[in-house]
XYZ file of C-alpha atoms in Angstrom:
700
model
C 34.964 23.229 -22.667
C 36.108 23.088 -26.318
C 33.874 21.186 -28.707
C 36.596 18.627 -29.439
C 37.146 18.041 -25.719
C 33.421 17.728 -25.156
C 33.104 15.156 -27.945
C 36.082 13.236 -26.574
C 34.446 13.174 -23.141
C 31.157 11.979 -24.648
C 32.886 9.195 -26.579
C 34.770 8.057 -23.478
C 31.578 8.204 -21.465
C 29.771 6.198 -24.136
C 32.518 3.566 -24.146
C 32.384 3.365 -20.361
C 28.633 2.944 -20.415
C 28.753 0.212 -23.021
C 31.254 -1.677 -20.866
C 29.075 -1.159 -17.835
C 25.943 -2.378 -19.597
C 27.779 -5.368 -21.065
C 28.917 -6.322 -17.578
C 25.529 -5.929 -15.997
C 23.282 -8.760 -14.893
C 20.513 -7.211 -16.883
C 21.628 -7.690 -20.478
C 18.965 -7.871 -23.162
C 20.780 -7.314 -26.440
C 21.094 -4.180 -28.548
C 17.686 -2.805 -27.626
C 18.425 -3.050 -23.907
C 21.913 -1.596 -24.325
C 20.576 1.400 -26.214
C 17.948 1.955 -23.543
C 20.596 1.843 -20.837
C 22.778 4.371 -22.636
C 19.825 6.694 -23.121
C 18.947 6.359 -19.437
C 22.496 7.213 -18.356
C 22.486 10.431 -20.361
C 19.252 11.638 -18.791
C 19.509 14.772 -16.709
C 19.208 14.270 -12.987
C 15.719 15.512 -12.140
C 14.602 17.666 -9.257
C 12.380 14.843 -7.991
C 15.313 12.638 -7.062
C 15.879 12.463 -3.313
C 18.856 13.974 -1.556
C 20.474 11.101 0.294
C 22.258 11.579 3.614
C 25.059 9.029 3.340
C 27.699 7.953 5.800
C 31.193 9.058 4.731
C 33.513 6.435 3.223
C 36.335 6.774 5.724
C 38.396 4.012 7.243
C 39.125 5.994 10.404
C 37.405 4.054 13.145
C 35.464 6.329 15.476
C 33.894 4.171 18.201
C 30.243 3.192 17.696
C 28.001 0.313 18.742
C 25.250 -1.728 17.144
C 21.962 -2.606 18.892
C 21.926 -5.943 20.686
C 19.000 -8.155 21.692
C 18.819 -11.365 23.694
C 16.206 -12.787 21.320
C 16.628 -11.213 17.875
C 13.796 -11.662 15.427
C 15.965 -10.805 12.423
C 19.576 -11.754 11.748
C 21.297 -9.310 9.400
C 24.078 -11.152 7.575
C 26.787 -9.136 5.824
C 29.519 -11.015 3.913
C 32.711 -8.971 3.401
C 35.991 -9.331 1.571
C 38.021 -6.176 2.048
C 36.487 -2.768 1.210
C 36.643 -1.805 4.879
C 35.503 1.774 4.334
C 32.250 0.562 2.736
C 31.666 -1.983 5.499
C 32.106 0.665 8.200
C 29.752 3.050 6.438
C 27.177 0.256 6.109
C 27.404 -0.604 9.793
C 27.227 3.066 10.811
C 24.034 3.439 8.780
C 22.546 0.440 10.615
C 23.559 1.925 13.966
C 22.066 5.274 12.944
C 18.693 4.034 11.684
C 18.163 0.898 13.771
C 14.782 -0.846 13.592
C 11.713 -1.442 15.730
C 12.073 -5.226 15.481
C 14.871 -6.772 17.571
C 17.792 -7.744 15.353
C 21.408 -8.864 15.395
C 24.178 -8.061 12.930
C 26.537 -10.799 11.754
C 29.526 -9.904 9.598
C 31.270 -12.804 7.884
C 34.864 -11.824 7.103
C 35.819 -13.876 4.054
C 39.595 -13.780 4.593
C 39.847 -10.044 3.902
C 43.290 -8.849 2.817
C 42.994 -5.565 4.747
C 42.407 -4.606 8.405
C 38.758 -5.630 8.341
C 39.009 -8.260 11.069
C 40.937 -6.121 13.573
C 38.817 -3.003 13.060
C 35.434 -4.755 13.128
C 36.358 -6.719 16.244
C 36.225 -3.425 18.156
C 32.584 -2.667 17.274
C 30.306 -3.405 20.213
C 27.213 -5.457 19.447
C 28.624 -6.995 16.262
C 28.989 -10.744 15.839
C 32.098 -11.197 13.690
C 32.724 -14.552 12.016
C 36.017 -15.202 10.226
C 36.439 -17.741 7.434
C 39.742 -19.597 7.618
C 39.927 -19.401 3.824
C 38.068 -17.518 1.128
C 34.631 -19.120 0.656
C 33.146 -16.503 -1.652
C 29.829 -14.702 -1.288
C 27.702 -17.845 -1.222
C 29.821 -19.712 1.285
C 29.976 -16.661 3.555
C 26.218 -16.091 3.448
C 25.531 -19.720 4.299
C 28.046 -19.587 7.156
C 26.343 -16.498 8.546
C 22.941 -18.145 8.276
C 24.204 -21.164 10.219
C 25.157 -18.889 13.124
C 21.983 -16.783 13.023
C 19.483 -16.774 15.877
C 16.655 -14.867 14.202
C 13.502 -16.364 12.697
C 14.178 -14.193 9.636
C 17.431 -13.708 7.742
C 18.267 -10.409 6.035
C 21.192 -10.700 3.629
C 22.839 -7.323 3.065
C 25.824 -6.369 0.912
C 28.602 -4.474 2.624
C 28.537 -1.847 -0.151
C 25.081 -0.664 0.967
C 23.709 1.920 3.342
C 20.291 1.546 4.928
C 17.565 4.121 5.557
C 14.695 4.505 8.028
C 12.363 1.515 7.930
C 14.781 -0.650 5.906
C 14.252 -3.743 8.073
C 10.764 -3.271 9.531
C 9.140 -2.712 6.154
C 10.567 -6.003 4.853
C 9.082 -7.745 7.885
C 5.717 -6.173 7.048
C 5.587 -8.294 3.904
C 5.689 -11.489 5.947
C 2.967 -10.195 8.289
C 0.665 -8.517 5.777
C 1.091 -10.438 2.514
C -0.315 -13.933 2.290
C 2.241 -16.658 1.641
C 5.256 -14.332 1.446
C 8.463 -16.345 1.103
C 11.028 -13.718 0.096
C 11.053 -9.914 0.207
C 13.483 -7.418 -1.269
C 14.221 -3.711 -0.994
C 14.030 -0.795 -3.407
C 17.674 -0.194 -4.315
C 18.895 3.339 -4.986
C 22.163 4.567 -6.475
C 24.174 7.012 -4.325
C 23.219 9.817 -6.734
C 19.514 9.202 -6.065
C 18.543 7.311 -9.209
C 16.703 4.035 -8.998
C 18.830 0.906 -9.300
C 16.247 -1.842 -8.906
C 12.544 -2.236 -8.188
C 12.461 -6.019 -8.340
C 13.755 -8.159 -11.171
C 12.470 -9.889 -14.288
C 13.864 -13.171 -15.615
C 13.354 -13.960 -19.297
C 13.004 -17.398 -20.828
C 16.669 -17.390 -21.924
C 17.722 -16.849 -18.256
C 18.663 -13.204 -18.800
C 17.669 -10.884 -15.994
C 16.538 -7.268 -15.922
C 16.585 -4.870 -12.983
C 13.237 -3.127 -13.331
C 13.406 0.676 -13.241
C 17.183 0.980 -13.536
C 18.362 4.627 -13.791
C 14.805 5.968 -13.538
C 13.361 8.160 -10.815
C 12.700 6.281 -7.573
C 9.739 8.606 -6.953
C 7.725 7.363 -9.940
C 4.572 5.678 -8.505
C 5.027 2.667 -10.791
C 7.977 1.736 -8.552
C 6.210 2.547 -5.274
C 3.761 -0.307 -4.786
C 4.265 -3.804 -3.433
C 4.021 -6.533 -6.018
C 5.125 -10.022 -6.857
C 8.354 -10.207 -8.818
C 10.572 -12.891 -10.341
C 13.512 -12.188 -8.033
C 14.999 -9.561 -5.723
C 18.650 -8.650 -5.473
C 20.850 -10.322 -2.905
C 22.108 -6.840 -1.988
C 19.137 -6.666 0.403
C 16.705 -9.543 0.778
C 14.822 -11.170 3.646
C 13.695 -14.783 4.005
C 12.447 -16.920 6.860
C 15.297 -18.929 8.340
C 13.260 -22.137 8.230
C 12.575 -21.778 4.497
C 16.198 -20.884 3.784
C 17.316 -24.048 5.546
C 14.677 -26.115 3.753
C 16.078 -24.875 0.441
C 19.608 -25.721 1.653
C 20.622 -22.079 1.587
C 22.254 -20.441 -1.416
C 23.106 -23.166 -3.925
C 26.856 -23.874 -3.871
C 26.847 -24.698 -7.602
C 26.953 -20.923 -8.176
C 30.068 -20.385 -6.056
C 31.673 -18.030 -5.561
C 28.811 -15.695 -6.631
C 26.172 -14.610 -9.205
C 22.709 -15.984 -9.890
C 22.457 -17.300 -6.341
C 19.774 -14.717 -5.465
C 17.785 -15.458 -8.630
C 18.101 -19.183 -7.933
C 16.871 -18.663 -4.358
C 13.842 -16.747 -5.628
C 12.984 -19.525 -8.091
C 13.364 -22.040 -5.278
C 10.990 -20.035 -3.085
C 8.446 -19.807 -5.897
C 8.759 -23.558 -6.522
C 7.523 -24.135 -2.944
C 4.367 -22.163 -3.762
C 5.437 -19.078 -1.847
C 5.707 -15.548 -3.205
C 8.639 -13.235 -3.932
C 7.649 -9.659 -3.104
C 9.221 -6.321 -3.937
C 8.857 -3.873 -1.023
C 9.358 -0.225 -2.084
C 9.167 1.113 1.467
C 12.428 -0.615 2.344
C 15.005 1.687 0.734
C 18.677 0.697 0.573
C 21.462 2.646 -1.146
C 23.732 0.304 -3.099
C 27.170 1.238 -4.412
C 26.835 -1.279 -7.231
C 29.990 -2.911 -8.541
C 32.171 -2.122 -5.529
C 32.330 -5.718 -4.326
C 32.880 -7.544 -7.616
C 33.581 -4.918 -10.268
C 31.877 -4.699 -13.667
C 34.238 -6.534 -16.061
C 32.753 -9.832 -17.226
C 36.215 -11.079 -18.209
C 37.944 -10.719 -14.857
C 37.593 -11.639 -11.186
C 34.377 -12.802 -9.624
C 32.347 -10.994 -12.281
C 33.290 -13.614 -14.894
C 31.065 -16.103 -13.035
C 27.993 -14.145 -14.121
C 28.021 -15.759 -17.577
C 29.195 -19.136 -16.272
C 26.417 -19.276 -13.693
C 23.769 -18.119 -16.116
C 24.307 -21.402 -17.987
C 24.026 -23.395 -14.753
C 20.856 -21.525 -13.798
C 19.313 -22.171 -17.230
C 19.996 -25.888 -16.904
C 18.582 -26.157 -13.383
C 15.393 -24.185 -14.052
C 14.706 -25.226 -17.649
C 11.045 -26.055 -17.038
C 10.331 -22.917 -14.994
C 12.059 -20.696 -17.561
C 9.730 -21.987 -20.258
C 6.933 -20.146 -18.416
C 8.859 -16.863 -18.237
C 8.412 -14.039 -20.783
C 10.319 -14.416 -24.023
C 13.535 -12.475 -24.496
C 12.707 -9.259 -26.299
C 9.311 -8.851 -24.605
C 8.455 -5.322 -23.528
C 9.508 -4.551 -19.973
C 6.065 -3.335 -18.885
C 4.375 -6.530 -20.074
C 7.128 -8.718 -18.645
C 6.890 -7.207 -15.164
C 3.262 -8.406 -14.981
C 3.585 -11.765 -16.701
C 2.073 -13.746 -13.829
C -1.381 -13.756 -15.431
C -3.188 -11.826 -12.714
C -6.379 -10.167 -13.990
C -6.161 -6.384 -14.110
C -8.717 -3.848 -12.886
C -8.665 -0.063 -13.198
C -10.496 1.944 -10.532
C -11.488 5.557 -11.179
C -12.768 7.643 -8.267
C -13.207 11.348 -7.607
C -10.176 11.665 -5.325
C -7.312 9.448 -4.269
C -8.622 7.736 -1.118
C -7.304 8.782 2.279
C -8.585 6.632 5.149
C -8.301 9.556 7.585
C -10.534 11.785 5.422
C -13.855 9.962 5.056
C -15.588 6.610 5.299
C -15.880 6.338 1.519
C -12.080 6.372 1.296
C -11.822 3.633 3.897
C -14.351 1.519 2.006
C -12.483 1.985 -1.280
C -9.133 1.126 0.312
C -10.585 -2.031 1.809
C -12.203 -3.001 -1.500
C -8.794 -2.667 -3.167
C -7.247 -4.800 -0.437
C -9.849 -7.470 -1.130
C -9.283 -7.265 -4.875
C -5.586 -7.898 -4.388
C -6.359 -10.756 -2.018
C -8.606 -12.233 -4.722
C -5.674 -12.233 -7.129
C -6.254 -9.001 -9.040
C -3.700 -6.439 -10.157
C -5.132 -3.069 -9.187
C -4.454 0.305 -10.781
C -6.096 3.420 -9.363
C -6.579 6.903 -10.801
C -8.344 9.922 -9.352
C -10.564 11.917 -11.675
C -8.332 14.959 -11.090
C -5.226 12.868 -11.838
C -3.504 13.932 -8.604
C -2.221 12.062 -5.569
C -0.076 13.250 -2.689
C 3.112 11.434 -1.735
C 1.335 10.153 1.358
C -1.600 8.819 -0.648
C 0.720 7.105 -3.134
C 2.499 5.372 -0.253
C -0.828 4.365 1.327
C -1.963 2.731 -1.884
C 1.463 1.223 -2.525
C 1.331 -0.421 0.874
C -1.703 -2.435 -0.233
C -0.178 -3.211 -3.627
C -2.013 -0.603 -5.724
C -0.365 1.395 -8.510
C -1.525 5.027 -8.489
C -1.661 6.873 -11.804
C -1.085 10.597 -11.335
C 0.642 13.698 -12.653
C 3.425 14.168 -13.647
C 4.279 10.491 -13.999
C 1.401 8.991 -15.945
C -0.051 9.617 -19.414
C -3.628 10.794 -19.853
C -6.348 8.280 -19.029
C -7.163 7.900 -22.723
C -3.533 7.117 -23.594
C -3.163 4.774 -20.629
C -6.328 2.884 -21.578
C -5.165 2.567 -25.177
C -1.895 1.068 -23.956
C -3.437 -1.273 -21.394
C -6.676 -2.192 -23.180
C -5.653 -5.805 -23.732
C -4.559 -6.277 -20.110
C -7.787 -4.972 -18.555
C -10.516 -7.376 -17.500
C -12.525 -4.799 -15.543
C -12.942 -1.078 -14.896
C -14.671 0.189 -11.748
C -16.097 3.720 -11.982
C -16.942 5.179 -8.577
C -19.664 7.849 -8.102
C -22.078 8.989 -10.808
C -20.250 12.252 -11.559
C -17.070 10.247 -12.277
C -18.762 7.428 -14.162
C -20.794 9.673 -16.478
C -17.887 11.410 -18.276
C -15.664 8.297 -18.351
C -18.043 5.509 -19.342
C -17.980 6.329 -23.056
C -14.157 6.485 -23.107
C -13.859 3.098 -21.410
C -16.393 1.450 -23.709
C -14.654 2.878 -26.790
C -10.993 2.276 -25.879
C -11.245 -0.890 -23.735
C -14.411 -2.585 -25.024
C -13.603 -6.004 -23.555
C -13.379 -4.733 -19.987
C -16.370 -5.373 -17.733
C -17.632 -2.019 -16.421
C -18.657 -1.858 -12.762
C -20.454 1.241 -11.470
C -19.915 1.814 -7.745
C -22.604 4.230 -6.596
C -21.039 4.701 -3.085
C -24.555 5.785 -2.260
C -27.488 6.654 -4.514
C -26.893 10.362 -4.974
C -30.396 11.044 -6.249
C -31.880 9.463 -3.119
C -29.731 11.659 -0.865
C -30.688 14.748 -2.907
C -34.389 13.896 -2.781
C -34.252 13.542 0.984
C -32.340 16.825 1.334
C -34.938 18.573 -0.820
C -37.786 17.220 1.307
C -35.938 18.102 4.524
C -35.413 21.709 3.432
C -38.556 22.138 1.309
C -36.394 23.479 -1.529
C -38.183 23.129 -4.886
C -35.049 23.875 -6.949
C -33.208 21.143 -5.085
C -36.091 18.769 -5.781
C -35.826 19.458 -9.531
C -32.073 18.809 -9.435
C -32.689 15.555 -7.568
C -35.134 14.389 -10.217
C -32.601 15.159 -12.955
C -29.944 13.261 -10.973
C -32.325 10.311 -10.710
C -32.742 10.073 -14.490
C -28.999 10.346 -15.106
C -28.010 7.906 -12.379
C -30.532 5.284 -13.480
C -29.280 5.626 -17.067
C -25.740 4.906 -15.879
C -26.912 1.899 -13.893
C -28.598 0.462 -16.988
C -25.535 1.152 -19.170
C -22.985 -0.592 -16.923
C -22.468 -4.315 -16.559
C -22.746 -4.363 -12.769
C -23.780 -1.763 -10.195
C -22.616 -1.782 -6.578
C -24.710 -0.323 -3.764
C -23.906 -0.141 -0.057
C -27.375 -0.616 1.412
C -30.032 -3.330 1.050
C -32.567 -0.485 1.059
C -30.957 0.912 -2.095
C -30.708 -2.559 -3.642
C -34.443 -3.030 -3.112
C -35.144 0.431 -4.529
C -33.180 -0.329 -7.722
C -34.963 -3.631 -8.177
C -38.080 -1.512 -8.754
C -36.514 1.465 -10.543
C -34.206 -0.546 -12.843
C -35.244 -4.220 -12.650
C -33.082 -5.145 -15.664
C -29.886 -3.968 -13.946
C -27.377 -6.319 -12.287
C -27.037 -4.883 -8.769
C -24.751 -6.259 -6.053
C -24.540 -5.225 -2.411
C -20.976 -4.297 -1.394
C -21.363 -2.326 1.804
C -18.778 -0.689 4.028
C -15.868 -2.955 4.905
C -14.365 -2.766 8.372
C -11.783 -4.517 10.429
C -13.004 -5.640 13.820
C -10.810 -3.742 16.279
C -12.829 -4.882 19.279
C -13.563 -3.225 22.617
C -10.185 -2.333 24.068
C -11.364 -0.105 26.928
C -14.196 -0.841 29.331
C -17.085 1.367 30.430
C -15.624 2.895 33.600
C -12.436 4.089 31.882
C -14.343 6.039 29.214
C -15.868 9.524 29.132
C -17.485 12.024 26.745
C -19.207 11.840 23.360
C -17.747 11.840 19.860
C -19.082 12.810 16.437
C -17.069 11.957 13.310
C -17.826 13.612 9.984
C -16.287 16.131 7.617
C -18.028 19.198 6.183
C -17.420 18.098 2.593
C -20.575 16.009 3.043
C -23.704 18.231 3.419
C -25.624 15.815 5.721
C -22.752 16.114 8.213
C -22.989 19.924 8.198
C -26.667 19.747 9.071
C -26.095 17.027 11.684
C -23.341 18.927 13.499
C -25.349 22.141 13.577
C -28.389 20.318 14.974
C -26.199 18.527 17.518
C -24.518 21.727 18.707
C -27.597 23.975 18.654
C -30.328 21.685 20.029
C -29.149 18.286 21.276
C -25.922 18.912 23.154
C -27.203 21.931 25.134
C -29.819 19.614 26.706
C -27.054 17.186 27.706
C -24.596 19.848 28.864
C -27.257 21.621 30.929
C -27.850 18.494 33.021
C -24.373 16.970 32.919
C -21.740 19.671 32.228
C -18.913 17.173 32.820
C -19.845 15.280 29.625
C -17.767 16.714 26.804
C -18.403 16.524 23.053
C -15.567 15.890 20.573
C -16.051 16.921 16.930
C -13.726 15.151 14.502
C -13.552 15.772 10.794
C -12.481 18.260 8.170
C -14.306 21.294 9.615
C -13.293 24.569 7.914
C -12.067 27.488 10.011
C -15.004 29.653 8.949
C -17.491 27.177 10.427
C -15.776 26.723 13.776
C -16.919 29.879 15.611
C -20.563 28.787 15.376
C -19.630 25.400 16.839
C -17.408 26.612 19.656
C -19.480 26.380 22.823
C -18.847 25.230 26.413
C -17.967 21.531 26.603
C -17.236 21.168 22.873
C -13.774 20.381 21.529
C -13.147 20.691 17.781
C -10.276 18.447 16.741
C -10.652 18.697 12.979
C -9.167 16.025 10.754
C -7.051 13.466 12.627
C -4.748 10.721 11.357
C -6.018 8.084 13.765
C -9.506 7.779 15.251
C -8.475 5.086 17.736
C -7.879 7.395 20.748
C -11.495 8.606 20.567
C -12.957 5.235 19.610
C -11.174 3.694 22.608
C -11.610 6.616 25.025
C -15.113 8.018 24.514
C -18.205 6.431 26.010
C -20.740 7.088 23.223
C -20.623 7.915 19.513
C -23.456 10.095 18.199
C -24.835 10.187 14.634
C -27.708 12.740 14.457
C -28.120 12.701 10.660
C -31.440 14.043 9.390
C -31.046 13.124 5.712
C -28.688 11.193 3.467
C -28.369 7.838 1.748
C -26.202 4.774 1.833
C -24.640 3.258 4.921
C -23.003 5.559 7.450
C -19.340 4.799 7.986
C -19.269 6.736 11.243
C -21.727 4.216 12.736
C -19.840 1.197 11.387
C -16.498 2.572 12.550
C -17.691 3.139 16.114
C -19.218 -0.335 16.301
C -16.028 -1.937 14.966
C -14.341 -0.632 18.136
C -17.180 -1.777 20.380
C -18.259 1.851 20.929
C -22.063 2.107 21.364
C -23.959 4.535 19.126
C -26.963 6.801 19.530
C -28.324 7.695 16.085
C -31.315 8.758 14.054
C -33.302 6.318 11.948
C -31.753 7.679 8.768
C -28.237 7.198 10.189
C -28.948 3.540 10.884
C -30.639 2.761 7.559
C -29.571 -0.366 5.717
C -27.485 -1.688 8.606
C -29.793 -4.355 10.089
C -29.822 -2.522 13.452
C -32.493 -2.798 16.162
C -33.258 -0.113 18.718
C -32.224 -1.188 22.203
C -30.327 -4.248 20.972
C -27.307 -2.894 19.079
C -28.095 0.841 18.861
C -30.305 3.516 20.441
C -32.489 5.456 17.986
C -34.055 8.909 18.326
C -35.311 11.425 15.773
C -35.973 14.575 17.819
C -33.579 16.576 19.974
C -35.166 15.862 23.360
C -35.420 12.100 22.769
C -31.891 12.009 21.384
C -30.451 13.803 24.444
C -32.445 11.538 26.772
C -31.095 8.415 25.042
C -27.516 9.679 25.382
C -27.943 10.404 29.121
C -29.597 7.030 29.705
C -26.826 5.112 27.970
C -24.080 7.190 29.576
C -24.942 5.834 33.032
C -26.267 2.339 32.252
C -23.298 -0.023 32.098
C -25.374 -3.129 31.363
C -27.098 -1.461 28.413
C -23.781 -0.052 27.247
C -22.163 -3.474 27.258
C -25.122 -5.065 25.417
C -24.972 -2.463 22.659
C -21.184 -2.837 22.465
C -21.275 -6.622 22.136
C -24.163 -6.669 19.657
C -22.648 -3.872 17.603
C -19.491 -5.918 17.166
C -21.636 -8.893 16.113
C -23.338 -6.685 13.513
C -19.961 -5.724 12.027
C -18.885 -9.366 11.815
C -22.091 -10.441 10.108
C -22.724 -7.613 7.650
C -19.646 -5.408 7.262
C -16.717 -7.781 7.470
C -14.143 -8.552 4.819
C -15.687 -11.980 4.312
C -19.108 -10.499 3.490
C -17.604 -8.052 0.974
C -15.372 -10.729 -0.526
C -18.329 -12.892 -1.483
C -20.124 -9.944 -3.107
C -17.059 -8.887 -5.077
C -16.646 -12.406 -6.416
C -20.158 -12.182 -7.834
C -19.555 -8.747 -9.357
C -16.185 -9.437 -10.968
C -15.724 -11.226 -14.284
C -14.658 -14.844 -14.050
C -10.919 -15.405 -14.465
C -8.550 -18.324 -14.119
C -6.795 -16.851 -11.078
C -9.713 -15.536 -9.018
């Protein structure tokens, strides 16, 4: 292309972009316009997803939509012409479906094309026809009046849905306290992000957060409260929608009605939540164009004035126009905590991960904004989604700056920093104190490493290991004294620190478990299960002892009793563990089949520290446990009441065989084990401890 032609194309493109930005709902003056233009000229990156879209063809190949006698969700799609987009939208719904029962209602707003005749042939579709043009608001309200579902999902006809689009929005109402409105992550057809929730400034201007950026950036992949979500895809309970009298007719025919609805929801005390796992492709501008001076689009400026008048008092509490986007997106005043751990937690990997995930869930429940970073600054896509599902922002390569740069940027927003494990806390404590001096520093030991090392040294008689343990003790105690609060998981360790470091502020935050309950009874169960990965040395020793000395005594008398080994067991270690009756499953995504199907969990640990998640996990399912004394330490357990204890191979095997055939004993241990979880390892117990450990804030 000649230079002159290239410049002409650039100028035309620039002019087009300026028109597009000027006509957008997200104006913020010259600074915002410049940012938008810069974003448009960015190269499309390799991280952007390849979207499989339905073709925009008006040819009507027969297809049907799912139907249900009792739909839980009513999907309401207002249309005015643009038949090809409507058909593609409906085909995407038919293709992806949903787990929840739903119905689809299309409101034909006096379309000038063949919309009514073509859509009337689609099986499973409820088609409503307005006698005259009512506009977007009137059509949405008409669809809501005909809806049967307990939840309404308003969807533009210039959208296409993806897997999980509907079910993930429903998750917000089931998993987030006081959710009133939930909205999707909107993607452009070329894969760029269109909206990750919206910000409203004090002058009533709006901003679509993340516009033109990569939808794979973790800062857009976690659930959070937001000022509003786009009406292109939003869900609300039908009862609340009716209580708010639907979309306000003062904004007819369209524009600002979704922002107004969000403010109305918030005025009732309920929350507006952005849900990144609900992904919807939106062909923005197809329905109403982009020219502020013509058609329906001209009502954007008119309705902004109406919105400003109606919500004058609420807008006074919104961020000022010109505020930075990153500060504005978190203007709700929630206290902010950074958590640094060795690895990004994965609940299927180890009990420490499960504890950390549940602590972060509790922090969010207590009103905190949570940011997490692994010491290696990495996180898999799966781990990012796991954290995003509980409302946690994961910092990781290549998206985030270095920890030092991030701390310097966020220093004024941080009320607390939690450093997990001594080998993570030691190199990061000085940085945190220097860059974010006002943040309260919490040291989460996970377990006292020096205590575990001392016990391992005594167990093996290794003098070099004993010297390393003594060095670890000095370093770990120094960290405990240097931090504002220290968390331990066991009352034994809390008592130990009261002697070793009496000046330290030590709180007990043990393992945190849901109570799954006993879902299978004694007679329907069989076999034994051990859970524990080889990344933890005590597990390596325990499995070898179990396989070499304990299980052969059981198998010799009762060969029908199998043993299941679950955990990250490397291939090189498996040949030594492969013996008759033993099944090695390795790492599994879900422990429930073994927790519900096995008759006994075994925990033959001979050294270690802290509280053993494998014991807690089994008891949370009502699965009785045979364990050593060290495996039961710090858990308020009593032999014969809620656990069976044994410290040598013969006694351990005998206890397993006794319990395997004694249904009354089995049931007593099951019931009392569940009681132990409720009393000592529940969310309520951890919540109270976290409240004591965290700094006082206005929102907690």
